[in-house]
Short mmCIF file of C-alpha atoms in Angstrom, two decimals:
data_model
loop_
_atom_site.label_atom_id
_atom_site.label_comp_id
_atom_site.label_asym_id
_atom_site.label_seq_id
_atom_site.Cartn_x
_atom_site.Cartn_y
_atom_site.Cartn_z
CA UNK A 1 30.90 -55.14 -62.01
CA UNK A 2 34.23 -54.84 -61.74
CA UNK A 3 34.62 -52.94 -64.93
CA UNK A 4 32.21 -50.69 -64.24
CA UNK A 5 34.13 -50.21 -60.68
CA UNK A 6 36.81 -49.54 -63.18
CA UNK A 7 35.25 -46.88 -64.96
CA UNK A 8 34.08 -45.21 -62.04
CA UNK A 9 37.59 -45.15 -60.50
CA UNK A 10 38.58 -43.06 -63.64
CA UNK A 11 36.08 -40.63 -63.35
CA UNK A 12 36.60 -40.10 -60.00
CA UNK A 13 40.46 -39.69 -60.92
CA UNK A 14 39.28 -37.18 -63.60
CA UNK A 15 37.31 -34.94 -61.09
CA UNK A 16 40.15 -32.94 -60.15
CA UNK A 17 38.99 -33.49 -56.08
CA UNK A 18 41.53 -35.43 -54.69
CA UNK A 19 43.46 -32.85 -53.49
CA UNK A 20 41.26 -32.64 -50.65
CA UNK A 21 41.71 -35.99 -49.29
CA UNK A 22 45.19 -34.71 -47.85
CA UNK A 23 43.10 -32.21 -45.60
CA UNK A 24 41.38 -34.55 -43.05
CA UNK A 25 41.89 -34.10 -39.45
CA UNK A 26 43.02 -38.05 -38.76
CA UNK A 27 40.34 -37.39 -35.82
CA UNK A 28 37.27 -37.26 -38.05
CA UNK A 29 37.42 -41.13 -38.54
CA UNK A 30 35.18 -42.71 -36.04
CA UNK A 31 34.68 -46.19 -37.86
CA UNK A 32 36.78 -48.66 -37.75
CA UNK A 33 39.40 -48.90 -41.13
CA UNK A 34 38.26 -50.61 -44.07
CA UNK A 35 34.29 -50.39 -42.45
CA UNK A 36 33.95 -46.93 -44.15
CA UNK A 37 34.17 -48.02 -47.08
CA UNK A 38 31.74 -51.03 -47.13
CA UNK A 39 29.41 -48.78 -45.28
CA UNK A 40 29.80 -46.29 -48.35
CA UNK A 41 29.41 -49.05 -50.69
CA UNK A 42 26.24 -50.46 -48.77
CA UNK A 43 24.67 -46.62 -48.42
CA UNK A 44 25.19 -46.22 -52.00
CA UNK A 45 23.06 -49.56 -53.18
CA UNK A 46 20.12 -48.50 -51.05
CA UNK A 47 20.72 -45.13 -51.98
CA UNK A 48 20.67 -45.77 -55.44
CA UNK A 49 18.01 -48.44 -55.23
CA UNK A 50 15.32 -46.79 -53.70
CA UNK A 51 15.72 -43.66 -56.12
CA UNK A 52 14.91 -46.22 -58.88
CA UNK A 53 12.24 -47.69 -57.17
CA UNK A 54 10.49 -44.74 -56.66
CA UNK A 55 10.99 -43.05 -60.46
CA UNK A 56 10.04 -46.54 -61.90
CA UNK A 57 7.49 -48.51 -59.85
CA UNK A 58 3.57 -47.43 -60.78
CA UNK A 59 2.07 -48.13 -57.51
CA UNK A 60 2.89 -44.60 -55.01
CA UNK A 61 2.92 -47.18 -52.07
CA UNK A 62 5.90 -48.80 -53.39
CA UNK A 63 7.09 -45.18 -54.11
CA UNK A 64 6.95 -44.79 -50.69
CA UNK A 65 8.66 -47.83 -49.34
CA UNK A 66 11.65 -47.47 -51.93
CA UNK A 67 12.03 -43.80 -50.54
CA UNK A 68 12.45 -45.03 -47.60
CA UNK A 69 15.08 -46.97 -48.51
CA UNK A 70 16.79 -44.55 -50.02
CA UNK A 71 16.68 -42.47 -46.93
CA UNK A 72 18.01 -45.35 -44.87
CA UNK A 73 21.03 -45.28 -47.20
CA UNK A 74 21.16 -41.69 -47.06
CA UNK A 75 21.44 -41.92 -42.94
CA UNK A 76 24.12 -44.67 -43.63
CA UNK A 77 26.11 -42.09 -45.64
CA UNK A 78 25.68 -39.62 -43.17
CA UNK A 79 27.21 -42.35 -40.44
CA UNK A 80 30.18 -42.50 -42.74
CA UNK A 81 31.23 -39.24 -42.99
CA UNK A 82 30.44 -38.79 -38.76
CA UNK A 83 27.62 -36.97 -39.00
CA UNK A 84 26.11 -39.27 -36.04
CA UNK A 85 23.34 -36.30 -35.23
CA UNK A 86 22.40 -35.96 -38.55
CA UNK A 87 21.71 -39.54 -39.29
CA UNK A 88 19.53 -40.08 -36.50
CA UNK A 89 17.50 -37.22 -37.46
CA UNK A 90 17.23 -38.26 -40.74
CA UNK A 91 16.19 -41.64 -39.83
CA UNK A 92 13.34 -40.18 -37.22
CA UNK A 93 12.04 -36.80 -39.30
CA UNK A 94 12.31 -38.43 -42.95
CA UNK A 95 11.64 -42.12 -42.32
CA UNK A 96 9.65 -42.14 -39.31
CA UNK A 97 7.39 -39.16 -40.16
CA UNK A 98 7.46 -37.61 -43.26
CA UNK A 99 7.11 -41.15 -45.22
CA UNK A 100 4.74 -42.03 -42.52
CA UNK A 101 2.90 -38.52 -43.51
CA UNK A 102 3.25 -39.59 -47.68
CA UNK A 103 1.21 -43.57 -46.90
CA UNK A 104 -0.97 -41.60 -44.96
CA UNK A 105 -2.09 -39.17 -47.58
CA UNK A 106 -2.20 -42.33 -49.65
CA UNK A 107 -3.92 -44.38 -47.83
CA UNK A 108 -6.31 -41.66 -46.89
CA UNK A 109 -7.19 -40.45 -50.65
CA UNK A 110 -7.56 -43.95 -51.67
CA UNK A 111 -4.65 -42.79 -54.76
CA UNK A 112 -2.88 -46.32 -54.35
CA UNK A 113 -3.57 -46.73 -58.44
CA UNK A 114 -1.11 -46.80 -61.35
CA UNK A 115 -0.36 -43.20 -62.93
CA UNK A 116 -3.39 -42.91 -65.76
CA UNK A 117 -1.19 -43.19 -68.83
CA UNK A 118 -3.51 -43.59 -71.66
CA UNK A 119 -3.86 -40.01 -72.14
CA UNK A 120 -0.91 -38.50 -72.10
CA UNK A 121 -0.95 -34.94 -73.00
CA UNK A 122 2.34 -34.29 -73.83
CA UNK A 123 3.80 -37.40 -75.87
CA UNK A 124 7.17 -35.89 -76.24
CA UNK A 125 8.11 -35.30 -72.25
CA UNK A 126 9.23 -38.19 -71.16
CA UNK A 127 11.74 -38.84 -73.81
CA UNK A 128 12.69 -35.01 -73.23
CA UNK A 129 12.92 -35.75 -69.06
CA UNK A 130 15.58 -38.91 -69.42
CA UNK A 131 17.06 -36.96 -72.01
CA UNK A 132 17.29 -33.96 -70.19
CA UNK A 133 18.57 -35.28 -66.99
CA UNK A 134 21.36 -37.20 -68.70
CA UNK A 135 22.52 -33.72 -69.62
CA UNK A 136 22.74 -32.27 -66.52
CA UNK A 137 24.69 -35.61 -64.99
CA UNK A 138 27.18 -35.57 -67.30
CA UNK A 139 27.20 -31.65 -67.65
CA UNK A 140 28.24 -31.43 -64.22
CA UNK A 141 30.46 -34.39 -64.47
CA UNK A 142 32.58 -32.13 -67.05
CA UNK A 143 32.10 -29.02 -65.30
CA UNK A 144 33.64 -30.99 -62.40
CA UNK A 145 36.39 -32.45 -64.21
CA UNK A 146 37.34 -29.43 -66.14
CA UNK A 147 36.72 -26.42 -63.38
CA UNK A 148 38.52 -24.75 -60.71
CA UNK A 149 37.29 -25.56 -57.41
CA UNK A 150 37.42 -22.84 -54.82
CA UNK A 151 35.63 -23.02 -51.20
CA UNK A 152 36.44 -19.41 -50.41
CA UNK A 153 36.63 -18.89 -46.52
CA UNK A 154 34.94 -20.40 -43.82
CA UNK A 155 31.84 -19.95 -42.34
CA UNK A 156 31.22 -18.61 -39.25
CA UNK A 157 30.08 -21.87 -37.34
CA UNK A 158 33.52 -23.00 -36.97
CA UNK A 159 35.09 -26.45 -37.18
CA UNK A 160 33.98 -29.62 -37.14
CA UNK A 161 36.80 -31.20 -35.11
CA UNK A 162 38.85 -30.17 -33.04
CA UNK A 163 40.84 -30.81 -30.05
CA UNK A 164 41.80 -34.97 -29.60
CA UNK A 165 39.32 -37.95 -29.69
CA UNK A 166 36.65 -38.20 -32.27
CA UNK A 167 34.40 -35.63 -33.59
CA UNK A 168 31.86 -34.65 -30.69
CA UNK A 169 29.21 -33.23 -33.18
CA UNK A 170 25.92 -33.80 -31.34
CA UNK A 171 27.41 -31.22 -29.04
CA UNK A 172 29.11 -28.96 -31.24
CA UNK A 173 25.99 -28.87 -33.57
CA UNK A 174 23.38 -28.04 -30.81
CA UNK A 175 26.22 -25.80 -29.32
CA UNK A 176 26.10 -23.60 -33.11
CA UNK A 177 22.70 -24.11 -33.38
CA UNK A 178 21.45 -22.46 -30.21
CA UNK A 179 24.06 -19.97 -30.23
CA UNK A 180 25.10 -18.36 -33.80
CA UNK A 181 22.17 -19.62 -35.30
CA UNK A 182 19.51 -18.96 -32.70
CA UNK A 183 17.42 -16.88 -34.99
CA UNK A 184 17.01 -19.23 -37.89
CA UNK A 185 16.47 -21.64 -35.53
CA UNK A 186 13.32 -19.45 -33.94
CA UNK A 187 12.24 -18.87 -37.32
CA UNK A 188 12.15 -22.10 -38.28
CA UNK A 189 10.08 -22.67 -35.16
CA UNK A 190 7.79 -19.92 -36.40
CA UNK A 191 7.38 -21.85 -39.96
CA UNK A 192 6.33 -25.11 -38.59
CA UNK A 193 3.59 -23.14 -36.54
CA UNK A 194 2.53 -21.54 -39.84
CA UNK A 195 2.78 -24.44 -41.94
CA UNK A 196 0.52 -26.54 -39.27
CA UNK A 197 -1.60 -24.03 -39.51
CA UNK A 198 -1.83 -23.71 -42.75
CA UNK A 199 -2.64 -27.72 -43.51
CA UNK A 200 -5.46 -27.33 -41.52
CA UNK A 201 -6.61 -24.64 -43.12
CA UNK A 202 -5.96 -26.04 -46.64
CA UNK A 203 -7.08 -30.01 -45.09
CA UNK A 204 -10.64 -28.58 -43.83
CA UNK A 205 -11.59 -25.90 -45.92
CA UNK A 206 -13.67 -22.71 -45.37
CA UNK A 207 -16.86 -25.00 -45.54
CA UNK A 208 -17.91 -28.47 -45.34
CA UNK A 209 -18.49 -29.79 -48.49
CA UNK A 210 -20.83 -32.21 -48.69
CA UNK A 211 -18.90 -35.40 -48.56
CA UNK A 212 -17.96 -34.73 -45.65
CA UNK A 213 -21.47 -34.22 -43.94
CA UNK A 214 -23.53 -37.29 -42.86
CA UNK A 215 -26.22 -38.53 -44.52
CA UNK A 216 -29.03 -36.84 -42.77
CA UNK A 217 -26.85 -33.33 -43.01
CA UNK A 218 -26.80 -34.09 -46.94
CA UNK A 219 -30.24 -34.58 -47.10
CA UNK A 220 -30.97 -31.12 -44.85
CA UNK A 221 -28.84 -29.44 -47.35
CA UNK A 222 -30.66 -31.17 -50.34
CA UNK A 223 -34.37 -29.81 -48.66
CA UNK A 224 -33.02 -26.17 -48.51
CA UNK A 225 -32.35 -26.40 -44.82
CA UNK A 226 -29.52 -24.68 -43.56
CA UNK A 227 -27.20 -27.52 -41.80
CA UNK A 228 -26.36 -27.87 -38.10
CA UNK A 229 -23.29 -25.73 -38.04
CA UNK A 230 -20.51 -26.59 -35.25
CA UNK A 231 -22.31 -29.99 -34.58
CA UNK A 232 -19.25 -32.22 -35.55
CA UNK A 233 -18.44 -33.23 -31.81
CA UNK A 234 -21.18 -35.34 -31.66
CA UNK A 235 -20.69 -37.75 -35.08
CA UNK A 236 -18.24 -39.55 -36.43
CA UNK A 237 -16.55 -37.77 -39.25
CA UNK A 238 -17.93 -39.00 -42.77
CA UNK A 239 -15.35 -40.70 -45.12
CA UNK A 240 -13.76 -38.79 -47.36
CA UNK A 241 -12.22 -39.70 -50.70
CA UNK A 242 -12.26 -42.94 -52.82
CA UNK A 243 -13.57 -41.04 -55.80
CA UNK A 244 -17.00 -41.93 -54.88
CA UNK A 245 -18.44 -39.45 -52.39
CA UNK A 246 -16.52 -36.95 -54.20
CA UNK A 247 -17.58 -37.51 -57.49
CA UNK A 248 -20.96 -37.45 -56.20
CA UNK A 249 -20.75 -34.27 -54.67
CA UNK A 250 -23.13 -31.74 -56.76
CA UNK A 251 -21.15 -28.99 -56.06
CA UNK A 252 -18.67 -30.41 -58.25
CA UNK A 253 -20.25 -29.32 -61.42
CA UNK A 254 -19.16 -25.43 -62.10
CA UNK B 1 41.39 -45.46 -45.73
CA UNK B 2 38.63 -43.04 -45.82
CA UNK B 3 36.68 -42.92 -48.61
CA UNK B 4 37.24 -40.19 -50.34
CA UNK B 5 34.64 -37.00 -50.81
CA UNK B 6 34.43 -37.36 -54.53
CA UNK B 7 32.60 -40.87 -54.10
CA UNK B 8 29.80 -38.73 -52.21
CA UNK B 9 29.63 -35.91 -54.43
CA UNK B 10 29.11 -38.01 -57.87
CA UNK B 11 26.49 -40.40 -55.54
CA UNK B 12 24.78 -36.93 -54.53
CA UNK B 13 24.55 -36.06 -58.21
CA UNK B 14 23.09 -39.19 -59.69
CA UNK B 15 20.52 -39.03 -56.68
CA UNK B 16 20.06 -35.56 -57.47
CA UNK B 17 19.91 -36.29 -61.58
CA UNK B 18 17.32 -38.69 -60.68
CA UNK B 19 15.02 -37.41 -58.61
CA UNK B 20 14.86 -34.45 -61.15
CA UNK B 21 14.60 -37.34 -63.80
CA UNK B 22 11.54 -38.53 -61.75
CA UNK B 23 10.54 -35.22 -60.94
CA UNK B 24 9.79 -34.63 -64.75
CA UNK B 25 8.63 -38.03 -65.63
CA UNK B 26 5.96 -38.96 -63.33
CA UNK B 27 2.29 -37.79 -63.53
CA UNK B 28 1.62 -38.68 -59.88
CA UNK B 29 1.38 -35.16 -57.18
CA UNK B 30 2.63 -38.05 -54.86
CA UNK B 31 5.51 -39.45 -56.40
CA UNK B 32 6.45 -35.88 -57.87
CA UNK B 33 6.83 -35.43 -54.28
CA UNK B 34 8.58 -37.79 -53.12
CA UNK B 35 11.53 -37.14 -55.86
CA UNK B 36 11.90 -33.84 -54.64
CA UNK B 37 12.75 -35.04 -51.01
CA UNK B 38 15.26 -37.43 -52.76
CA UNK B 39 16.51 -34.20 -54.31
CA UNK B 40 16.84 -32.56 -51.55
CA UNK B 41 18.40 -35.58 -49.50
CA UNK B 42 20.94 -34.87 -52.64
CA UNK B 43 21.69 -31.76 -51.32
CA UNK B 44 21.99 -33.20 -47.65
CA UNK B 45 24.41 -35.72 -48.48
CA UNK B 46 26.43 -32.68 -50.63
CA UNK B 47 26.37 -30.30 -47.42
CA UNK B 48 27.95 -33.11 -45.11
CA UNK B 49 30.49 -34.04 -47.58
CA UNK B 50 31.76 -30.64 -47.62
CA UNK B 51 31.29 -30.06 -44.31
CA UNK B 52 33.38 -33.00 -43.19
CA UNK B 53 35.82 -31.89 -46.01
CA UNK B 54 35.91 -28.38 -45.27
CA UNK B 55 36.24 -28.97 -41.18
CA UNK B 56 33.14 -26.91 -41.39
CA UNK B 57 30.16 -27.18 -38.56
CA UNK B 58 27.85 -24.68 -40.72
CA UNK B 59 27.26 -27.58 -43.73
CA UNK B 60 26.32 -29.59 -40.88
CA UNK B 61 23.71 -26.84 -39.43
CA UNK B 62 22.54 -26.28 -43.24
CA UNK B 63 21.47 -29.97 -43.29
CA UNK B 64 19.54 -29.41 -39.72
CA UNK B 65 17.50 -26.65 -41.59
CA UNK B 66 17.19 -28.27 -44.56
CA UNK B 67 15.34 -31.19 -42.79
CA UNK B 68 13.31 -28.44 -40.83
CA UNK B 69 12.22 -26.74 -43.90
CA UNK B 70 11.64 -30.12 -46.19
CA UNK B 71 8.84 -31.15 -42.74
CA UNK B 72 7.39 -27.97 -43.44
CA UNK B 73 7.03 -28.47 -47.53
CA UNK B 74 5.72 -31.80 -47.11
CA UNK B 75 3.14 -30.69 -44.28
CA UNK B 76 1.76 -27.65 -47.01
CA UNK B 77 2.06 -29.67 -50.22
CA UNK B 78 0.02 -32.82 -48.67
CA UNK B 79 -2.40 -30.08 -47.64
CA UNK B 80 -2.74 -28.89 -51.18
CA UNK B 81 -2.95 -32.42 -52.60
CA UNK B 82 -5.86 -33.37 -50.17
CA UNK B 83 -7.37 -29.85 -51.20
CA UNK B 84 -6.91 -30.97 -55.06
CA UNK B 85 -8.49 -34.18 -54.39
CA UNK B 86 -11.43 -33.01 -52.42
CA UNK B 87 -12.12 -31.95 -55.81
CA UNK B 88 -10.42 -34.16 -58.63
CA UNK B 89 -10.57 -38.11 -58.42
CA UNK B 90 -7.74 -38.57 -60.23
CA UNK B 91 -3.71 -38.00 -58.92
CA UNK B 92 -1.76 -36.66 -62.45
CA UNK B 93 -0.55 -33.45 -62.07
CA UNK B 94 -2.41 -32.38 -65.57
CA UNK B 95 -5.34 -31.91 -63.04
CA UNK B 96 -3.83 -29.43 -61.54
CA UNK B 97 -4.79 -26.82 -64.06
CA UNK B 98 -8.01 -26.20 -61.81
CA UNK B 99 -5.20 -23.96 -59.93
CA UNK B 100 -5.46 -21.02 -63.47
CA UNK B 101 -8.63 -20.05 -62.43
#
């Protein structure tokens, strides 16, 4: 461990960054000295943990719960560097709904089953992938190492700190946000709108297929009868998925 | 001592390195997924680095869009994968050649 603590110390030494470290407003530290970095180091397990959970496991519901984890450490990271806002957000939207949204989807197509490897199509990929994205890590590492960095000006949503105490960002954030950025933020208010819409378009379909009828709807269909048509108040809805009803469904064959 | 930015840039990349790793490797619409919300969370943790670096609020407000925009992704591509599976039994992403038409 501690040689590999080593190592990393040299390649951070190599990237050519720390010139930055001499630009901090002593204000931006909001945990207490020496907690930073065992918060970093903590973030950075989890972090690094749950990514290889969820690339290695077979099962998607473990998938799910190492992501997760990841995005706890993620939200720990954000702590660290004062982000306070962020990391709450990031705890609620990501871990609260979206992986909430992923075991749902799971759950609900009945897909908790290791990835079907004995046919693999393309023998060479993987190899290819691992090989691939050990390019790009150390690619960047050199282009790190070896570039010029250069941040250009600022942006337009001005500082981060300012003034004395520590950084205030819930405020200053909602302050940008509803201010210079009140149009993105609109739009974005527009997208979720058309992206709800849209999963309910794409979830339900233009027509009921027939796993999704009852059994005395199926049958109507199967004697030529034209099915009741908005009738869906008044049954509970049919299960859907689990290969079976679906594979069963004669529409299926083209 | 703070800890300096480079720690979080190099963890951003290997999270980023493998959730692109994972994005290529897996057969699963699912887990393909999910490692593109651990690259993007790469991408997060870049954009508050350099916003805390940079005494920046707009890396800050990137990351509040970013989240915005990653709710949105998910909402569409679990509506696709439920549209897939209405159809397929099985979750590789080779079944998703029903899409050429």
């Amino acid at each position: 461990m501690s040689g590999v603590g080593a190592g990393v110390s040299r390649l951070v030494g190599t990237l050519g960054l720390l010139a930055y470290n001499g630009a901090h407003n002593p204000h931006a530290e909001h945990l207490a000295v020496g907690a930073d970095w065992a918060v970093y180091l903590v973030g950075a397990g989890m972090i690094l943990a749950g990514a290889l959970g969820v690339i290695l496991l077979r099962n998607p519901v473990h998938c799910a719960l190492f992501l997760v984890i990841t995005l706890f450490g993620v939200a720990l990271e954000f702590v660290d560097e004062s982000a306070d806002f962020l990391a709450a957000v990031q705890v609620i939207v990501y871990a609260g709904a979206i992986v909430i949204l992923f075991l749902f989807v799971i759950m609900f197509l009945g897909v908790d089953r290791k990835d079907r490897v004995a046919k693999e199509p393309h023998p060479a990929q993987r190899p290819l992938a691992f090989a691939l994205g050990l390019a790009v890590l150390i690619l960047v590492l050199v282009l790190a190492g070896f570039g010029t960095w250069s941040t250009g000006a600022h942006s337009l949503s001005g500082p981060l700190y300012s003034g004395n105490g520590p950084a205030d960002d819930v405020g200053r954030l909602g302050q940008t946000i509803y201010t210079r950025f009140l149009l993105p933020f609109e739009m974005t208010s527009a997208l979720l709108v058309i992206s709800i819409v849209a999963a309910v378009v794409l979830a339900r379909g233009r027509h009921r297929v027939a796993a999704e009828m009852s059994g005395e709807e199926q049958a109507a269909l199967r004697d030529g009868a034209t099915p009741p048509g908005d009738a869906a108040g008044d049954r509970p809805p049919a299960p859907v998925g689990a290969g079976g009803p679906v594979a069963a469904d004669p529409e299926e064959k083209p | 001592m703070r800890v300096p930015p480079d720690w979080y840039l190099i963890l951003a990349l290997i999270l980023f390195v493998l959730g692109g790793t994972g994005l290529l490797v897996r057969r699963n619409v699912l887990v393909m997924f999910m490692c593109v919300e651990l690259m993007l969370n790469a991408v997060d943790l870049t954009f508050v680095t350099f916003s805390r670096t940079l005494d920046d609020l707009g890396g800050q407000a990137a990351v509040f869009f970013v989240l915005v925009v990653a709710a949105a992704e998910v909402v569409v591509g679990l509506g696709i994968i439920v549209a897939i599976f209405r159809r397929r039994t099985d979750a590789t992403a080779d079944d998703a050649h029903i899409l050429k038409g």
